[in-house]
Amino acid sequence: GPWAIAQEERPRRHGHGVHLLRVLILLWSLPGIPQTRDDNWGETTTAVTGTSEHSLSQEDIVRITKDLEDSVGLDCRRYFTLTLAVVLGLLVFLTPLAFLALPHLLWPDKLLVCGTACEGLFISVAFKLLILLLAVWALFFRAPRAGLPRVFVFRALLAVLVLLFVVSYWLFYGVRILDSQDENYQGIVQYAVSLVDALLFIHYLAIVLLELRQLQPAFSVCVTRSTDGETRHYNLGQLSIQRAALAIIENYYRDFSVHNPALLTASKSRAAKHLAGLKVYNVDGEFPATPATGPGNNAATGVAHSQSRAMIAAAARRRDTSHNELYYEEAEHERRVRKRKARLVVAVEEAFTHIKRMQEEEQKKAPGDVMDPREAAQAIFPSMARSLQKYLRTTRQQHCHSMESIQQHLAFCITNNMTPKAFLESYLTPGPTLQYGRERWLARQWTLVSEASVTSGLKEGAIFLLKCIDFSLVVTAKRIPYIQLSEEFIDPKSHKFVLRLQSETSV
Amino acid sequence: MKGPLSYLQPGRNTKVSDQSETMSFIPGQPVTAVVQRIEIRKLRQGEHLILGFSIGGGIDQDPGQNPFSEDKSDKGIYVTRVTPEGPAEVAGLMMGDKVMQVNGWDMTMVTHDQARKRLTKKNEDVVRLLVTRKSLEQAVKHSMM
């Protein structure tokens, strides 16, 4: 790969635990980006951070390359399916009109006059075509909301069915009517009407297969995020795996709190400390230099296995006090968060008291001091900025909110007469992903990982993964049980009561 | 005045039996119990003649709330309080006793009000009760050994 991983860890002077990814190595491999020299790059550490504002993290690099690749491929496929759909639609709509028009064009003199019943059928054809047009527009001509890896099986089948159907009608028409130049125009019109009727029935089939079949819930899926274990359950109908994945991702954007990599550094550092305390010494023989192929390989892996087993045994025996540290650290962190939160709430409430909504009459009196919401927000923001920033730093959310977004939110709250508590709510609890800036959405980065084919249906016990850049959603499907409900009838007259006394009388 | 320990005398609804070890009530079977005869002389207090104790229970009452009964479906009449230094205490009545007969009238299957009436007849000066309690059985057992 284009980057190197340092073998040792050396903490930098300005902070314990703050490591910067030296992206310069990566920048050298991408053309056209200005380069800066740093002679110390080989000696410093490499770890991923999302908190620095000046360097790109590894996630951003992957995202940029993926964006470049995908935008070309997906658009091609979309235009291809769009043109296919348009062609099929035109074929379907123009066929009945062609059936009706061609006899008039090719053998107008031989045709029998169209009587009343025949002209009545013209009206029927016209209205049925109009209904078909509206129905097709409602069902199929919607902006696509997702690009899925494989083709929709049902849609493809329906398209093939419609094509076969129309082609067979054309064949019949061509052989029996065009070639023989049939004079019975009423029969031809009835033939065209039967085609439109059958198309409407195929549209009904399309509604049932594509829309109605998966409305009834059949599976309960359990979705777990791999980084922090947040879990939700959803009820889905009988869908293919890719459509179920789409439904789950849409629910993910609504229900799951935003993914914050800064919250996971604590457990990673604990794990690193745990491993760093142990070193393996091989007392009996030499270390195998490189894993050799062939029979020597077994010896190398055997030594590696025994080394790891020794490490695990030693770790189990050692009296580890890291649980103690964790307990006190968490208690301390809790206390700090609460203190900062108290200061923040007071600062915001105080700031909000300086703003007052002006009534209509007052506005005309003092035009000089009047501010619009944006200016009002900018005026009171500095008094709460410091405590807000400190709170966000303590809860490790500071990179989720930019100054601009905070001021925008403040202006929004002022305009809509919201209380300070309402303003603070979006900073005190992490909200769903869509609430944050576009760069957090990662809507184009999802990958579906599945052992079964993605166009096959959901089954009991199906497991698949939805990978985003630095986390994945593990999805398990279970069938909703068959419920047997029985009835018990209670006569309303059977509700009778007695009074139970226990009196005591003195004699 | 304490009466001698005796087996239950034949009354209206009760039958005597030789072995009387249990107090439990089996429907349809004769009730057997070890009883004590207690004679209480009524005391005149103003207009009323009082006996100096309180009763609870009865077939129209809730037997589950009776704290003195062993079997919580027992609907008999129980002594719930005994006034200190009253005629009942002097005669030897104790709290928790179950009243089986009053002056020959059965008290095991009466309503609360009927029991009260039988005890407070104005023309009677003396009431002779047959009461039973758990400690009586144990006393009989000890005396037979």
XYZ file of C-alpha atoms in Angstrom:
652
model
C 0.000 0.000 0.000
C 0.999 3.601 -0.312
C 1.533 4.130 3.412
C 3.943 2.740 5.949
C 3.160 1.613 9.469
C 5.649 2.472 12.176
C 6.853 -0.388 14.346
C 7.150 1.498 17.600
C 5.094 3.908 19.567
C 6.561 7.082 20.879
C 4.265 9.615 22.466
C 4.653 13.123 21.252
C 5.472 15.904 23.615
C 2.183 17.731 23.612
C -0.129 14.993 24.673
C -0.437 11.471 25.814
C -2.661 9.611 23.444
C -2.744 12.149 20.635
C -1.326 10.585 17.493
C -1.481 12.060 14.056
C -1.613 10.188 10.844
C 1.072 11.538 8.595
C -0.900 11.853 5.438
C 2.045 13.144 3.489
C 2.962 9.624 2.451
C -0.461 9.292 0.946
C -0.363 12.721 -0.604
C 2.731 11.768 -2.559
C 0.847 9.030 -4.317
C -2.087 11.190 -5.400
C -1.181 13.555 -8.226
C -1.928 17.212 -8.319
C -2.033 17.843 -4.585
C 0.489 20.318 -3.130
C 3.245 18.660 -1.136
C 4.875 19.767 2.094
C 8.057 18.271 3.360
C 8.434 16.872 6.831
C 11.686 15.126 7.642
C 10.433 13.425 10.792
C 7.705 11.381 9.230
C 9.441 8.051 9.672
C 9.805 8.392 13.406
C 6.372 9.448 14.426
C 3.301 7.388 15.078
C 0.505 6.297 12.830
C -2.972 5.951 14.174
C -6.302 7.108 12.925
C -7.952 10.173 14.342
C -11.093 11.972 13.417
C -10.443 14.985 15.572
C -7.795 16.931 13.721
C -9.020 19.671 11.450
C -5.930 20.024 9.353
C -5.254 16.579 8.048
C -7.412 14.095 6.249
C -7.979 10.861 8.045
C -7.739 7.494 6.418
C -11.499 7.354 6.091
C -11.600 10.469 3.985
C -9.029 9.104 1.565
C -10.944 5.889 1.076
C -14.117 7.826 0.630
C -12.686 10.086 -2.036
C -11.363 7.207 -4.100
C -14.576 5.319 -3.782
C -16.589 8.338 -4.853
C -14.514 8.670 -7.973
C -14.994 5.050 -8.893
C -18.659 4.726 -8.187
C -20.074 7.837 -9.762
C -19.209 6.675 -13.221
C -20.446 3.095 -12.885
C -23.792 3.799 -11.243
C -24.833 6.501 -13.674
C -24.277 4.234 -16.646
C -26.511 1.595 -15.175
C -29.183 4.088 -14.256
C -29.376 5.530 -17.762
C -29.478 2.076 -19.258
C -32.452 0.994 -17.198
C -34.133 4.335 -17.787
C -33.895 4.027 -21.557
C -35.147 0.456 -21.423
C -38.131 1.528 -19.378
C -38.943 4.408 -21.709
C -38.734 2.191 -24.766
C -40.984 -0.428 -23.205
C -43.456 2.225 -22.137
C -43.655 3.751 -25.583
C -44.129 0.319 -27.105
C -46.939 -0.459 -24.698
C -48.784 2.793 -25.301
C -48.394 3.087 -29.013
C -49.365 -0.505 -29.793
C -53.145 -0.144 -29.367
C -53.113 3.120 -31.258
C -51.133 1.448 -34.038
C -53.621 -1.422 -34.132
C -56.425 1.059 -34.622
C -54.662 3.329 -37.088
C -52.919 0.872 -39.405
C -56.058 -0.482 -41.158
C -57.098 3.076 -41.979
C -53.691 3.778 -43.427
C -53.115 0.570 -45.363
C -56.495 -0.478 -46.750
C -58.947 2.358 -46.122
C -61.300 1.526 -48.961
C -61.844 -2.112 -47.988
C -62.758 -1.345 -44.406
C -66.358 -1.674 -43.243
C -67.876 1.444 -41.750
C -67.449 1.695 -38.014
C -70.878 1.513 -36.400
C -72.114 2.835 -33.054
C -70.838 -0.040 -30.961
C -67.461 0.275 -32.578
C -67.251 3.986 -31.882
C -68.273 3.335 -28.304
C -65.265 1.083 -28.045
C -63.058 3.988 -29.116
C -64.071 5.875 -25.983
C -63.375 2.814 -23.881
C -59.911 2.429 -25.396
C -59.141 6.087 -24.825
C -60.119 6.061 -21.156
C -58.439 2.787 -20.404
C -55.255 4.068 -21.949
C -55.515 7.203 -19.826
C -55.990 5.127 -16.662
C -53.073 2.938 -17.641
C -50.924 5.991 -18.202
C -51.742 7.445 -14.783
C -51.249 4.092 -13.060
C -47.895 3.486 -14.683
C -46.797 6.997 -13.836
C -47.819 6.486 -10.194
C -46.122 3.150 -9.791
C -42.996 3.318 -11.875
C -42.069 6.900 -12.582
C -40.728 7.834 -9.205
C -37.286 9.226 -8.574
C -35.101 6.241 -7.710
C -34.114 6.486 -4.111
C -31.343 3.930 -4.156
C -28.960 2.062 -6.377
C -28.959 -1.627 -5.582
C -26.231 -4.089 -6.532
C -28.373 -6.495 -8.516
C -31.420 -6.043 -10.679
C -34.883 -6.275 -9.198
C -36.017 -9.766 -10.018
C -39.714 -9.022 -10.022
C -39.362 -5.919 -12.135
C -37.259 -7.750 -14.667
C -39.783 -10.582 -14.828
C -42.643 -8.178 -15.307
C -40.836 -6.323 -18.049
C -40.142 -9.598 -19.823
C -43.780 -10.605 -19.421
C -45.026 -7.352 -20.878
C -42.608 -7.595 -23.755
C -43.614 -11.151 -24.582
C -47.234 -10.219 -24.328
C -46.994 -7.267 -26.652
C -44.825 -9.177 -29.097
C -47.289 -12.039 -29.249
C -50.143 -9.607 -29.906
C -48.137 -8.009 -32.703
C -47.422 -11.423 -34.193
C -51.076 -12.328 -34.209
C -51.991 -8.930 -35.628
C -49.346 -9.122 -38.282
C -50.287 -12.595 -39.464
C -54.061 -12.602 -39.200
C -54.949 -8.978 -39.851
C -52.227 -7.217 -41.791
C -51.488 -10.043 -44.153
C -55.084 -10.914 -44.838
C -56.225 -7.277 -44.709
C -59.292 -7.992 -42.624
C -62.262 -5.702 -43.337
C -64.074 -6.218 -40.044
C -62.968 -3.045 -38.302
C -65.070 -3.715 -35.251
C -63.190 -6.923 -34.655
C -59.923 -5.049 -34.871
C -61.116 -2.471 -32.397
C -62.209 -5.200 -30.009
C -58.798 -6.776 -30.387
C -57.156 -3.499 -29.400
C -59.513 -3.187 -26.405
C -58.604 -6.684 -25.248
C -54.931 -5.716 -25.399
C -55.485 -2.677 -23.195
C -57.563 -4.747 -20.741
C -54.820 -7.309 -20.463
C -52.247 -4.538 -19.901
C -54.320 -3.189 -17.042
C -54.405 -6.660 -15.512
C -50.641 -6.927 -15.834
C -50.389 -3.617 -14.037
C -52.545 -5.048 -11.254
C -50.146 -7.977 -11.081
C -47.278 -5.506 -10.846
C -48.898 -3.736 -7.891
C -49.464 -6.983 -6.051
C -45.975 -8.342 -6.667
C -43.989 -5.189 -6.150
C -45.913 -3.292 -3.511
C -48.508 -5.347 -1.682
C -46.669 -8.571 -1.114
C -44.124 -7.155 1.292
C -46.494 -5.018 3.332
C -47.450 -7.829 5.633
C -44.657 -8.259 8.188
C -43.098 -11.687 8.124
C -39.602 -11.271 9.542
C -38.178 -9.551 12.563
C -34.631 -8.373 11.902
C -32.133 -7.456 14.580
C -29.645 -4.788 13.505
C -26.499 -4.271 15.571
C -23.757 -1.739 14.940
C -20.404 -3.416 15.209
C -18.521 -0.577 16.888
C -20.687 0.266 19.853
C -23.332 -2.444 19.882
C -26.356 -0.202 19.442
C -29.205 -2.529 18.510
C -32.634 -2.069 17.011
C -35.313 -4.410 15.798
C -37.512 -3.960 12.752
C -40.365 -5.850 11.171
C -40.067 -6.484 7.456
C -42.170 -8.326 4.920
C -41.055 -10.926 2.433
C -38.282 -9.060 0.706
C -35.170 -9.963 -1.160
C -31.962 -9.424 0.791
C -31.028 -6.301 -1.131
C -34.400 -4.676 -0.619
C -34.336 -5.616 3.055
C -30.883 -4.031 3.253
C -32.282 -0.857 1.698
C -35.167 -0.722 4.174
C -32.742 -1.288 7.053
C -30.389 1.460 5.906
C -33.260 3.910 5.631
C -34.309 3.017 9.149
C -30.704 3.316 10.277
C -30.625 6.944 9.200
C -33.691 7.611 11.292
C -33.175 5.565 14.446
C -29.502 5.070 15.176
C -27.478 7.794 16.803
C -24.681 9.171 14.683
C -21.511 7.103 14.551
C -18.836 8.851 16.584
C -15.390 7.242 16.307
C -14.019 9.464 19.074
C -16.035 7.517 21.647
C -14.242 4.270 20.876
C -10.682 5.348 21.576
C -10.944 4.519 25.269
C -11.479 0.794 24.805
C -8.813 0.626 22.106
C -6.231 2.204 24.367
C -7.176 -0.202 27.152
C -6.657 -3.147 24.836
C -3.322 -1.758 23.683
C -2.167 -1.307 27.266
C -3.171 -4.844 28.097
C -1.121 -6.349 25.278
C 1.811 -4.016 25.764
C 2.449 -5.362 29.225
C 3.409 -8.826 27.983
C 6.504 -9.855 26.098
C 7.227 -13.330 24.785
C 10.679 -14.884 25.228
C 11.491 -18.121 23.461
C 13.940 -19.853 25.809
C 14.401 -23.149 23.960
C 15.078 -22.409 20.312
C 15.554 -19.660 17.738
C 12.756 -17.548 16.363
C 11.784 -18.652 12.879
C 12.958 -15.832 10.612
C 10.339 -16.074 7.860
C 7.435 -18.426 7.530
C 8.735 -20.998 5.085
C 6.493 -22.826 2.678
C 6.083 -26.570 2.782
C 6.635 -28.742 5.826
C 8.621 -26.038 7.614
C 5.483 -23.903 7.723
C 3.829 -26.110 10.283
C 6.694 -25.610 12.679
C 6.452 -21.833 12.310
C 2.732 -21.734 12.923
C 3.133 -24.172 15.782
C 5.565 -21.831 17.498
C 3.229 -18.889 16.867
C 0.309 -20.811 18.370
C 2.241 -21.711 21.467
C 3.409 -18.122 21.825
C -0.124 -16.786 21.756
C -1.309 -19.474 24.137
C 1.462 -18.584 26.539
C 0.479 -14.946 26.335
C -3.172 -15.697 27.045
C -2.271 -17.903 29.996
C 0.064 -15.290 31.428
C -2.577 -12.595 31.017
C -5.138 -14.701 32.828
C -2.838 -15.349 35.741
C -1.669 -11.800 36.129
C -3.509 -9.715 38.664
C -4.999 -7.094 36.448
C -6.166 -3.890 38.076
C -7.415 -2.252 34.905
C -11.008 -2.811 35.959
C -10.360 -0.584 38.945
C -8.992 2.145 36.723
C -11.966 1.846 34.420
C -14.416 2.231 37.273
C -12.819 5.326 38.687
C -12.182 6.812 35.279
C -15.813 6.429 34.330
C -17.004 7.929 37.603
C -14.676 10.862 37.133
C -15.781 11.359 33.550
C -19.429 11.272 34.584
C -18.801 13.934 37.200
C -16.927 16.134 34.767
C -19.676 15.869 32.161
C -22.319 16.806 34.676
C -20.355 19.800 35.884
C -19.803 21.082 32.366
C -23.421 20.488 31.524
C -24.553 22.558 34.501
C -22.307 25.438 33.476
C -23.535 25.189 29.901
C -27.198 25.224 30.838
C -26.741 28.301 32.983
C -24.752 30.117 30.303
C -27.325 29.394 27.612
C -30.249 30.419 29.764
C -28.496 33.640 30.594
C -27.728 34.298 26.943
C -31.322 33.762 25.941
C -32.540 36.369 28.390
C -30.752 39.073 26.434
C -32.916 38.456 23.404
C -36.474 39.619 23.243
C -38.873 39.365 20.352
C -40.059 42.839 19.378
C -43.721 43.570 18.829
C -44.972 45.249 15.663
C -45.429 48.733 17.156
C -42.038 48.758 18.818
C -40.317 47.926 15.563
C -41.283 51.238 14.047
C -40.015 53.214 17.019
C -36.401 52.064 17.117
C -35.297 50.956 13.667
C -31.624 51.186 14.492
C -31.324 48.399 17.023
C -33.506 45.882 15.306
C -31.730 42.676 14.295
C -32.780 39.747 12.191
C -32.429 36.238 13.719
C -29.005 35.647 12.234
C -27.561 38.809 13.725
C -29.252 38.105 17.045
C -27.667 34.674 17.118
C -24.268 36.113 16.348
C -24.740 38.659 19.106
C -25.447 36.213 21.913
C -23.282 33.367 20.699
C -19.983 34.542 22.224
C -21.358 34.408 25.768
C -22.141 30.715 25.523
C -19.476 29.671 23.051
C -16.827 28.798 25.599
C -18.967 26.621 27.840
C -20.530 24.928 24.815
C -17.148 24.163 23.353
C -15.903 22.764 26.656
C -18.957 20.555 26.978
C -18.580 19.242 23.445
C -14.932 18.499 24.062
C -15.725 16.566 27.227
C -18.340 14.443 25.482
C -16.056 14.155 22.431
C -18.600 15.628 20.043
C -16.680 18.697 18.988
C -16.043 17.554 15.433
C -19.719 16.830 14.830
C -20.699 20.474 15.193
C -19.002 23.361 13.416
C -19.292 26.929 14.617
C -21.353 27.798 11.578
C -23.835 25.001 12.244
C -24.181 26.020 15.887
C -24.940 29.608 14.946
C -27.402 28.448 12.349
C -29.158 26.284 14.876
C -29.237 29.162 17.341
C -30.832 31.468 14.764
C -33.365 28.736 13.980
C -34.279 28.369 17.659
C -34.611 32.101 18.149
C -36.864 32.437 15.113
C -39.188 29.696 16.293
C -39.442 30.856 19.908
C -37.719 27.847 21.326
C -36.521 27.740 24.908
C -32.853 27.340 25.857
C -33.556 23.734 26.802
C -34.873 23.084 23.306
C -31.783 24.667 21.824
C -29.489 22.543 23.940
C -31.244 19.262 23.283
C -29.421 18.617 20.033
C -26.067 18.921 21.804
C -26.876 16.982 24.935
C -28.014 13.801 23.206
C -26.552 12.482 19.961
C -29.221 12.535 17.294
C -29.767 10.492 14.134
C -27.231 10.708 11.355
C -29.231 12.983 9.070
C -29.208 15.721 11.651
C -25.521 16.326 11.094
C -23.600 17.628 8.133
C -23.561 15.914 4.797
C -20.061 14.598 5.226
C -21.278 12.305 7.990
C -24.025 10.702 5.918
C -21.765 8.409 3.882
C -24.782 7.510 1.811
C -22.713 6.235 -1.103
C -20.393 4.037 0.891
C -22.570 1.090 1.826
C -21.554 -2.422 0.853
C -23.775 -5.444 1.237
C -21.871 -8.525 2.347
C -23.892 -11.697 2.185
C -23.250 -15.402 1.802
C -26.579 -16.007 0.113
C -27.405 -14.353 -3.190
C -28.670 -10.816 -2.655
C -31.693 -11.327 -4.872
C -32.857 -14.348 -2.903
C -35.495 -13.780 -0.259
C -35.020 -13.374 3.464
C -35.019 -16.647 5.339
C -35.144 -17.686 8.957
C -31.661 -17.251 10.371
C -30.299 -15.238 7.442
C -27.272 -13.137 8.397
C -25.710 -10.410 6.313
C -23.532 -7.375 6.839
C -23.906 -3.798 5.730
C -20.440 -2.338 5.678
C -19.837 1.342 5.805
C -16.336 2.763 5.929
C -15.422 2.264 9.563
C -18.323 0.381 10.996
C -20.734 -2.290 9.876
C -24.277 -3.267 10.675
C -24.793 -6.928 11.464
C -28.290 -8.024 10.509
C -29.974 -11.220 11.663
C -33.418 -12.213 10.459
C -35.940 -14.290 12.361
C -39.349 -15.301 11.245
C -42.280 -13.825 13.135
C -44.005 -16.754 14.845
C -47.359 -18.028 13.763
C -49.814 -16.756 16.337
C -52.759 -18.856 17.369
C -55.412 -16.683 18.975
C -58.331 -18.238 20.818
C -61.498 -16.633 22.077
C -63.172 -16.543 25.479
C -66.638 -15.108 25.807
C -67.650 -13.410 29.052
C -71.340 -12.659 29.555
C -71.645 -9.075 30.833
C -74.334 -10.294 33.240
C -71.851 -12.581 34.923
C -70.037 -9.722 36.623
C -71.407 -10.121 40.164
C -69.748 -9.186 43.451
C -70.144 -9.919 47.144
C -69.149 -7.849 50.092
C -66.756 -9.575 52.426
C -66.976 -8.256 55.926
C -65.207 -9.008 59.127
C -67.030 -7.187 61.844
C -66.289 -7.297 65.508
C -68.998 -6.782 68.082
C -68.516 -6.343 71.793
C -70.960 -8.047 74.061
C -65.340 -19.606 87.115
C -63.545 -22.233 85.294
C -65.464 -25.265 84.345
C -63.859 -28.672 84.325
C -62.362 -29.902 81.092
C -64.896 -32.056 79.404
C -65.719 -33.441 76.081
C -68.266 -31.671 74.023
C -71.797 -32.228 75.334
C -74.471 -33.200 72.847
C -76.146 -30.022 71.665
C -78.277 -29.137 68.718
C -75.822 -29.645 65.924
C -72.907 -31.337 67.549
C -72.180 -34.948 68.470
C -69.892 -36.278 71.138
C -67.015 -38.573 70.414
C -64.359 -40.313 72.494
C -61.276 -39.318 70.659
C -61.298 -35.586 70.129
C -57.905 -34.570 68.958
C -58.634 -32.245 66.078
C -60.496 -29.014 65.607
C -60.763 -29.145 61.851
C -64.118 -29.161 60.220
C -64.943 -31.759 57.603
C -68.281 -31.077 55.907
C -70.863 -33.687 56.680
C -68.884 -35.171 59.568
C -69.541 -34.481 63.202
C -67.364 -31.833 64.758
C -65.136 -33.051 67.547
C -63.230 -30.791 69.875
C -61.915 -30.559 73.391
C -63.919 -27.856 75.083
C -63.905 -25.948 78.300
C -67.050 -24.927 80.061
C -67.024 -21.272 81.063
C -69.750 -19.601 83.075
C -69.890 -15.832 82.840
C -72.030 -13.697 85.050
C -73.178 -10.560 83.292
C -72.194 -7.238 84.797
C -74.625 -4.364 84.910
C -73.186 -1.172 83.475
C -75.769 1.544 83.421
C -78.606 0.234 81.295
C -76.769 -2.646 79.695
C -75.609 -6.031 80.800
C -72.159 -6.619 79.474
C -70.014 -9.688 79.301
C -66.651 -8.020 78.672
C -65.450 -9.512 75.413
C -65.830 -9.027 71.650
C -66.686 -11.602 69.056
C -65.824 -11.907 65.407
C -66.744 -14.346 62.664
C -69.931 -15.933 61.462
C -71.214 -17.661 58.375
C -71.915 -14.305 56.702
C -68.398 -12.993 57.327
C -65.113 -13.449 55.508
C -63.246 -16.288 57.223
C -59.918 -15.443 55.603
C -59.503 -12.324 57.725
C -59.815 -14.114 61.041
C -56.428 -13.969 62.751
C -57.244 -16.565 65.379
C -58.496 -19.455 63.332
C -56.144 -22.233 62.271
C -58.188 -23.181 59.243
C -58.913 -20.086 57.220
C -62.243 -21.421 56.047
C -63.557 -21.744 59.557
C -66.639 -19.570 59.901
C -67.118 -20.044 63.597
C -67.438 -17.376 66.259
C -64.129 -16.381 67.834
C -63.278 -14.226 70.793
C -61.321 -11.283 69.441
C -60.841 -9.166 72.557
C -61.290 -9.648 76.260
C -61.684 -6.568 78.438
C -59.205 -6.725 81.316
C -60.831 -7.300 84.697
C -64.159 -7.902 82.977
C -66.525 -10.764 83.769
C -65.227 -12.827 80.841
C -61.627 -12.598 81.898
C -62.508 -13.427 85.461
C -64.396 -16.498 84.241
C -61.377 -17.692 82.300
C -62.193 -16.716 78.717
C -59.107 -16.012 76.604
C -58.564 -14.190 73.349
C -58.642 -16.498 70.359
C -61.130 -18.943 71.841
C -63.715 -20.362 69.546
C -67.212 -20.350 71.004
C -68.971 -23.656 70.277
C -72.161 -23.321 72.322
C -73.929 -20.621 74.304
C -76.460 -21.823 76.834
C -76.978 -24.923 74.764
C -77.400 -23.096 71.499
C -74.918 -24.020 68.793
C -72.539 -21.314 67.637
C -70.606 -23.106 64.903
C -73.061 -22.300 62.116
C -74.624 -18.962 62.933
C -74.450 -15.516 61.459
C -72.648 -12.790 63.297
C -75.865 -11.091 64.290
C -77.451 -14.279 65.567
C -74.407 -14.897 67.740
C -74.599 -11.407 69.143
C -78.271 -11.853 69.929
C -77.737 -15.158 71.693
C -75.114 -13.628 73.922
C -76.999 -10.464 74.785
C -80.435 -11.750 75.805
C -81.809 -9.307 78.316
C -83.548 -11.878 80.480
C -80.427 -13.953 81.093
C -77.980 -13.150 83.840
C -75.574 -15.974 83.269
C -74.228 -17.405 80.047
C -72.655 -20.795 79.929
C -70.206 -21.094 77.066
C -68.404 -24.048 75.667
C -65.148 -22.764 74.144
C -62.266 -24.544 72.571
C -58.680 -23.634 72.031
C -55.562 -25.305 70.805
C -53.862 -25.502 74.164
C -56.689 -27.660 75.485
C -55.779 -30.540 73.230
C -52.177 -30.423 74.295
C -53.228 -30.365 77.930
C -55.333 -33.501 77.367
C -52.440 -35.234 75.686
C -50.091 -34.399 78.527
C -52.572 -35.554 81.118
C -53.062 -38.899 79.377
C -49.339 -39.649 79.213
